[in-house]
Amino acid sequence: MYDTLVVERDHRGVTRIVLTRPESANALNGILLRELKDAFQSCDRDPSVRLIVLTGAGAAFCAGGDLAWMLEINDASRKERAASSRAVADMLQAADTVSKPVIARVNGAAFGGGLGLVSIADSAIAAQSARFALSEVRLGLVPANIAPYVVRRIGAKQARRYALSGRQFSSKEGYNMGLLHEVVPDDELDAAVEREISTYLQAAPEAIAATKALIAYVDSHDDYDNALYTADRLADAWETECGREGIKSFLNKSVPSWRV
């Protein structure tokens, strides 16, 4: 049980993590950071979890850092401020490295750290009315902890334009710059997320986890290292139970056990 989250899993293994601070537009504070990190790590360890849908309660997805929390940090020591910043980094790392697919259901505003959460998602689907901003500079701050994920997602060119100005942008702009994978009318958001879920449930969970790790490795290594690494990973895949089952199912025109 969490104070700032609701975590629910259905019979398919689809787990929904819902930020439940609607009175503050689901803004991040110390408690929410700790609980989000724990929720992602718990999902990572739980073999019954097939995928994660991340969303916010109410009208917003996540409005970034909670201003009351940041005021408390202003009065803290340097050591305490560093620890609070590290809590943001640790949560984002847990979200980014979870071995299950993460779908961001962006139901409303995603500012600052909320945009960082969108950036770690394997699939990001937004309502047409959702708004986005890297708003830190307008508060005299910097988008420090989210920068690795945002720049990886949209590139330095777009990051410079939006992070240096703090300007808001639309779902359409977010789609065009690569932040979002799909934008739909508000009343079609749940149907679009469900369609996305169904695609992941066709794939073997073990293969998904291995492929997610593969992509992370390949993205951060040179061609020589990647050639060695990928040769071993394919050999590993051929030896797995799901690999053997998948090949046999394809040849026999049967349905593998993981398909829902």
Tab-separated table of C-alpha atoms in Angstrom:
chain	number	residue	atom	x	y	z
A	1	MET	CA	0.000	0.000	0.000
A	2	TYR	CA	1.207	3.485	-0.875
A	3	ASP	CA	0.188	6.983	0.239
A	4	THR	CA	0.726	8.711	-3.102
A	5	LEU	CA	0.190	5.872	-5.588
A	6	VAL	CA	-2.341	3.249	-6.514
A	7	VAL	CA	-0.831	0.090	-7.997
A	8	GLU	CA	-3.230	-2.443	-9.520
A	9	ARG	CA	-2.582	-5.592	-11.568
A	10	ASP	CA	-5.179	-7.318	-13.722
A	11	HIS	CA	-5.437	-10.996	-14.659
A	12	ARG	CA	-3.165	-10.472	-17.686
A	13	GLY	CA	-0.320	-9.089	-15.619
A	14	VAL	CA	-0.964	-5.508	-16.771
A	15	THR	CA	0.006	-3.314	-13.812
A	16	ARG	CA	-1.168	0.265	-13.531
A	17	ILE	CA	0.818	2.734	-11.463
A	18	VAL	CA	-1.361	5.776	-10.843
A	19	LEU	CA	0.037	8.942	-9.275
A	20	THR	CA	-2.636	9.996	-6.770
A	21	ARG	CA	-1.897	13.563	-5.733
A	22	PRO	CA	-4.535	15.223	-7.949
A	23	GLU	CA	-4.866	18.182	-5.569
A	24	SER	CA	-1.302	19.160	-6.543
A	25	ALA	CA	-1.473	17.942	-10.162
A	26	ASN	CA	0.458	14.816	-9.100
A	27	ALA	CA	3.578	16.876	-8.407
A	28	LEU	CA	6.641	15.018	-7.161
A	29	ASN	CA	7.640	15.254	-3.510
A	30	GLY	CA	9.866	13.143	-1.296
A	31	ILE	CA	7.187	10.567	-0.506
A	32	LEU	CA	6.080	10.152	-4.109
A	33	LEU	CA	9.676	9.776	-5.279
A	34	ARG	CA	10.333	6.988	-2.776
A	35	GLU	CA	7.077	5.231	-3.567
A	36	LEU	CA	7.539	5.436	-7.325
A	37	LYS	CA	11.030	3.985	-7.042
A	38	ASP	CA	9.708	1.161	-4.869
A	39	ALA	CA	6.780	0.480	-7.205
A	40	PHE	CA	9.022	0.154	-10.257
A	41	GLN	CA	11.498	-2.054	-8.416
A	42	SER	CA	8.679	-4.253	-7.081
A	43	CYS	CA	7.271	-4.647	-10.597
A	44	ASP	CA	10.732	-5.547	-11.853
A	45	ARG	CA	11.020	-8.359	-9.305
A	46	ASP	CA	7.491	-9.704	-9.767
A	47	PRO	CA	7.283	-12.335	-12.552
A	48	SER	CA	3.502	-11.948	-12.692
A	49	VAL	CA	3.874	-8.366	-13.986
A	50	ARG	CA	3.884	-8.356	-17.810
A	51	LEU	CA	3.900	-4.607	-18.378
A	52	ILE	CA	3.363	-1.281	-16.624
A	53	VAL	CA	0.968	1.552	-17.458
A	54	LEU	CA	1.994	4.810	-15.772
A	55	THR	CA	-0.564	7.615	-15.458
A	56	GLY	CA	-1.908	10.317	-13.181
A	57	ALA	CA	-5.176	10.704	-11.298
A	58	GLY	CA	-7.362	13.658	-12.141
A	59	ALA	CA	-6.633	16.170	-14.881
A	60	ALA	CA	-2.814	16.052	-14.858
A	61	PHE	CA	-0.170	13.437	-15.587
A	62	CYS	CA	2.547	14.995	-13.416
A	63	ALA	CA	3.253	18.705	-12.950
A	64	GLY	CA	6.900	18.235	-11.977
A	65	GLY	CA	8.395	19.072	-8.594
A	66	ASP	CA	6.079	20.058	-5.763
A	67	LEU	CA	6.732	23.707	-4.866
A	68	ALA	CA	6.114	23.184	-1.143
A	69	TRP	CA	8.672	20.365	-1.179
A	70	MET	CA	11.166	22.569	-3.018
A	71	LEU	CA	10.692	25.356	-0.457
A	72	GLU	CA	11.619	22.882	2.270
A	73	ILE	CA	14.711	21.911	0.286
A	74	ASN	CA	15.746	25.581	0.062
A	75	ASP	CA	16.011	25.675	3.848
A	76	ALA	CA	17.944	22.401	4.044
A	77	SER	CA	21.678	21.816	4.214
A	78	ARG	CA	23.761	21.160	1.123
A	79	LYS	CA	23.961	17.475	2.085
A	80	GLU	CA	20.181	17.269	2.419
A	81	ARG	CA	19.638	19.037	-0.902
A	82	ALA	CA	22.029	16.633	-2.622
A	83	ALA	CA	20.150	13.694	-1.101
A	84	SER	CA	16.822	15.048	-2.378
A	85	SER	CA	18.262	15.499	-5.859
A	86	ARG	CA	19.654	11.989	-5.752
A	87	ALA	CA	16.191	10.692	-4.825
A	88	VAL	CA	14.885	12.121	-8.114
A	89	ALA	CA	17.755	10.502	-10.031
A	90	ASP	CA	17.253	7.140	-8.313
A	91	MET	CA	13.529	7.102	-9.089
A	92	LEU	CA	14.111	7.911	-12.747
A	93	GLN	CA	16.801	5.252	-13.028
A	94	ALA	CA	14.475	2.638	-11.503
A	95	ALA	CA	11.742	3.645	-13.965
A	96	ASP	CA	14.113	3.623	-16.934
A	97	THR	CA	15.773	0.281	-16.188
A	98	VAL	CA	12.734	-1.781	-15.197
A	99	SER	CA	12.767	-4.914	-17.353
A	100	LYS	CA	9.054	-4.697	-18.177
A	101	PRO	CA	7.615	-2.444	-20.903
A	102	VAL	CA	6.365	0.911	-19.594
A	103	ILE	CA	3.487	2.704	-21.305
A	104	ALA	CA	2.967	6.340	-20.326
A	105	ARG	CA	-0.750	7.177	-20.447
A	106	VAL	CA	-0.406	10.946	-20.600
A	107	ASN	CA	-3.809	12.198	-19.579
A	108	GLY	CA	-2.832	15.823	-18.953
A	109	ALA	CA	-0.031	18.228	-18.110
A	110	ALA	CA	3.496	16.791	-17.962
A	111	PHE	CA	5.934	19.453	-16.793
A	112	GLY	CA	9.517	19.144	-15.552
A	113	GLY	CA	9.909	15.799	-13.824
A	114	GLY	CA	6.628	14.689	-15.351
A	115	LEU	CA	8.145	15.141	-18.792
A	116	GLY	CA	11.091	13.108	-17.520
A	117	LEU	CA	8.693	10.257	-16.706
A	118	VAL	CA	7.266	10.457	-20.223
A	119	SER	CA	10.818	10.273	-21.586
A	120	ILE	CA	11.631	6.978	-19.833
A	121	ALA	CA	8.512	5.246	-21.194
A	122	ASP	CA	8.869	2.581	-23.866
A	123	SER	CA	5.571	3.802	-25.334
A	124	ALA	CA	4.089	7.230	-24.701
A	125	ILE	CA	0.485	7.914	-25.692
A	126	ALA	CA	-1.001	11.324	-24.956
A	127	ALA	CA	-4.401	12.940	-24.948
A	128	GLN	CA	-4.687	15.704	-27.516
A	129	SER	CA	-5.257	18.318	-24.811
A	130	ALA	CA	-2.115	17.432	-22.810
A	131	ARG	CA	0.498	20.148	-22.415
A	132	PHE	CA	4.231	19.816	-21.828
A	133	ALA	CA	7.099	21.980	-20.620
A	134	LEU	CA	10.676	21.817	-19.420
A	135	SER	CA	9.733	24.605	-17.071
A	136	GLU	CA	12.650	24.585	-14.628
A	137	VAL	CA	14.416	27.686	-15.990
A	138	ARG	CA	11.311	29.769	-15.315
A	139	LEU	CA	11.773	28.921	-11.640
A	140	GLY	CA	15.476	29.710	-11.775
A	141	LEU	CA	16.354	25.999	-11.765
A	142	VAL	CA	17.744	23.477	-14.250
A	143	PRO	CA	16.250	20.190	-15.573
A	144	ALA	CA	19.232	18.318	-14.187
A	145	ASN	CA	18.046	14.824	-13.242
A	146	ILE	CA	15.731	14.436	-16.222
A	147	ALA	CA	18.253	15.743	-18.771
A	148	PRO	CA	19.804	12.355	-19.702
A	149	TYR	CA	16.401	10.893	-20.531
A	150	VAL	CA	14.954	13.979	-22.221
A	151	VAL	CA	18.011	14.584	-24.420
A	152	ARG	CA	18.121	10.896	-25.334
A	153	ARG	CA	14.467	11.087	-26.290
A	154	ILE	CA	14.195	14.334	-28.241
A	155	GLY	CA	17.835	15.201	-28.995
A	156	ALA	CA	19.920	18.218	-28.070
A	157	LYS	CA	18.411	20.388	-30.820
A	158	GLN	CA	14.897	20.236	-29.404
A	159	ALA	CA	16.096	20.142	-25.796
A	160	ARG	CA	17.883	23.461	-26.289
A	161	ARG	CA	14.815	25.166	-27.665
A	162	TYR	CA	12.406	24.010	-24.979
A	163	ALA	CA	14.650	23.661	-21.916
A	164	LEU	CA	16.293	27.058	-22.375
A	165	SER	CA	12.975	28.878	-22.716
A	166	GLY	CA	10.686	26.807	-20.502
A	167	ARG	CA	7.951	27.353	-23.078
A	168	GLN	CA	4.916	25.078	-23.131
A	169	PHE	CA	4.194	22.884	-26.119
A	170	SER	CA	1.326	20.748	-27.326
A	171	SER	CA	0.901	17.007	-27.766
A	172	LYS	CA	1.228	17.498	-31.511
A	173	GLU	CA	4.584	19.236	-31.043
A	174	GLY	CA	5.638	16.491	-28.632
A	175	TYR	CA	4.798	13.874	-31.234
A	176	ASN	CA	6.674	15.713	-33.973
A	177	MET	CA	9.844	15.958	-31.872
A	178	GLY	CA	9.772	12.279	-30.869
A	179	LEU	CA	8.683	12.637	-27.242
A	180	LEU	CA	5.377	10.870	-27.895
A	181	HIS	CA	4.543	7.823	-29.981
A	182	GLU	CA	0.858	8.586	-30.448
A	183	VAL	CA	-1.602	11.418	-29.836
A	184	VAL	CA	-5.329	10.740	-29.708
A	185	PRO	CA	-8.538	12.636	-28.899
A	186	ASP	CA	-9.037	12.768	-25.146
A	187	ASP	CA	-11.985	10.396	-25.171
A	188	GLU	CA	-9.988	7.784	-27.117
A	189	LEU	CA	-6.977	7.659	-24.771
A	190	ASP	CA	-7.942	4.475	-22.937
A	191	ALA	CA	-8.761	2.636	-26.156
A	192	ALA	CA	-5.389	3.625	-27.617
A	193	VAL	CA	-3.561	2.456	-24.499
A	194	GLU	CA	-5.421	-0.841	-24.618
A	195	ARG	CA	-4.383	-1.359	-28.234
A	196	GLU	CA	-0.786	-0.723	-27.229
A	197	ILE	CA	-1.046	-3.174	-24.329
A	198	SER	CA	-2.284	-5.901	-26.660
A	199	THR	CA	0.855	-5.659	-28.802
A	200	TYR	CA	3.161	-6.314	-25.845
A	201	LEU	CA	1.083	-9.269	-24.680
A	202	GLN	CA	1.927	-11.047	-27.933
A	203	ALA	CA	5.621	-11.195	-26.978
A	204	ALA	CA	7.512	-13.432	-24.555
A	205	PRO	CA	8.256	-11.633	-21.244
A	206	GLU	CA	11.757	-13.104	-21.027
A	207	ALA	CA	12.534	-11.980	-24.564
A	208	ILE	CA	11.180	-8.488	-23.848
A	209	ALA	CA	13.446	-8.123	-20.806
A	210	ALA	CA	16.480	-9.340	-22.767
A	211	THR	CA	15.689	-7.017	-25.675
A	212	LYS	CA	15.279	-4.004	-23.405
A	213	ALA	CA	18.713	-4.700	-21.917
A	214	LEU	CA	20.093	-5.258	-25.423
A	215	ILE	CA	18.878	-1.865	-26.642
A	216	ALA	CA	20.378	-0.098	-23.612
A	217	TYR	CA	23.749	-1.765	-24.191
A	218	VAL	CA	23.880	-1.190	-27.941
A	219	ASP	CA	22.921	2.468	-27.517
A	220	SER	CA	25.930	3.112	-25.267
A	221	HIS	CA	28.718	1.060	-26.914
A	222	ASP	CA	30.727	1.135	-30.113
A	223	ASP	CA	30.393	-1.188	-33.102
A	224	TYR	CA	33.191	-3.529	-32.006
A	225	ASP	CA	31.762	-4.134	-28.528
A	226	ASN	CA	28.260	-4.443	-29.946
A	227	ALA	CA	29.320	-7.142	-32.411
A	228	LEU	CA	30.671	-9.291	-29.572
A	229	TYR	CA	27.787	-8.581	-27.242
A	230	THR	CA	24.997	-9.201	-29.735
A	231	ALA	CA	26.516	-12.465	-30.966
A	232	ASP	CA	26.394	-13.792	-27.413
A	233	ARG	CA	22.860	-12.522	-26.812
A	234	LEU	CA	21.455	-14.316	-29.857
A	235	ALA	CA	23.211	-17.508	-28.785
A	236	ASP	CA	21.678	-17.059	-25.335
A	237	ALA	CA	18.216	-16.520	-26.825
A	238	TRP	CA	18.389	-19.741	-28.813
A	239	GLU	CA	19.032	-21.588	-25.548
A	240	THR	CA	16.082	-20.165	-23.626
A	241	GLU	CA	12.866	-22.041	-23.029
A	242	CYS	CA	10.810	-19.248	-24.607
A	243	GLY	CA	13.108	-19.188	-27.630
A	244	ARG	CA	12.661	-22.902	-28.205
A	245	GLU	CA	8.909	-22.673	-27.643
A	246	GLY	CA	8.550	-19.674	-29.937
A	247	ILE	CA	10.342	-21.333	-32.850
A	248	LYS	CA	8.365	-24.572	-32.434
A	249	SER	CA	5.079	-22.660	-32.192
A	250	PHE	CA	5.859	-20.734	-35.363
A	251	LEU	CA	6.748	-23.894	-37.290
A	252	ASN	CA	3.758	-25.809	-35.939
A	253	LYS	CA	1.385	-22.849	-36.380
A	254	SER	CA	0.414	-23.102	-32.712
A	255	VAL	CA	-0.005	-20.421	-30.038
A	256	PRO	CA	2.874	-19.977	-27.552
A	257	SER	CA	2.047	-20.053	-23.853
A	258	TRP	CA	2.730	-16.364	-23.207
A	259	ARG	CA	0.302	-15.002	-25.789
A	260	VAL	CA	-2.847	-13.441	-24.290
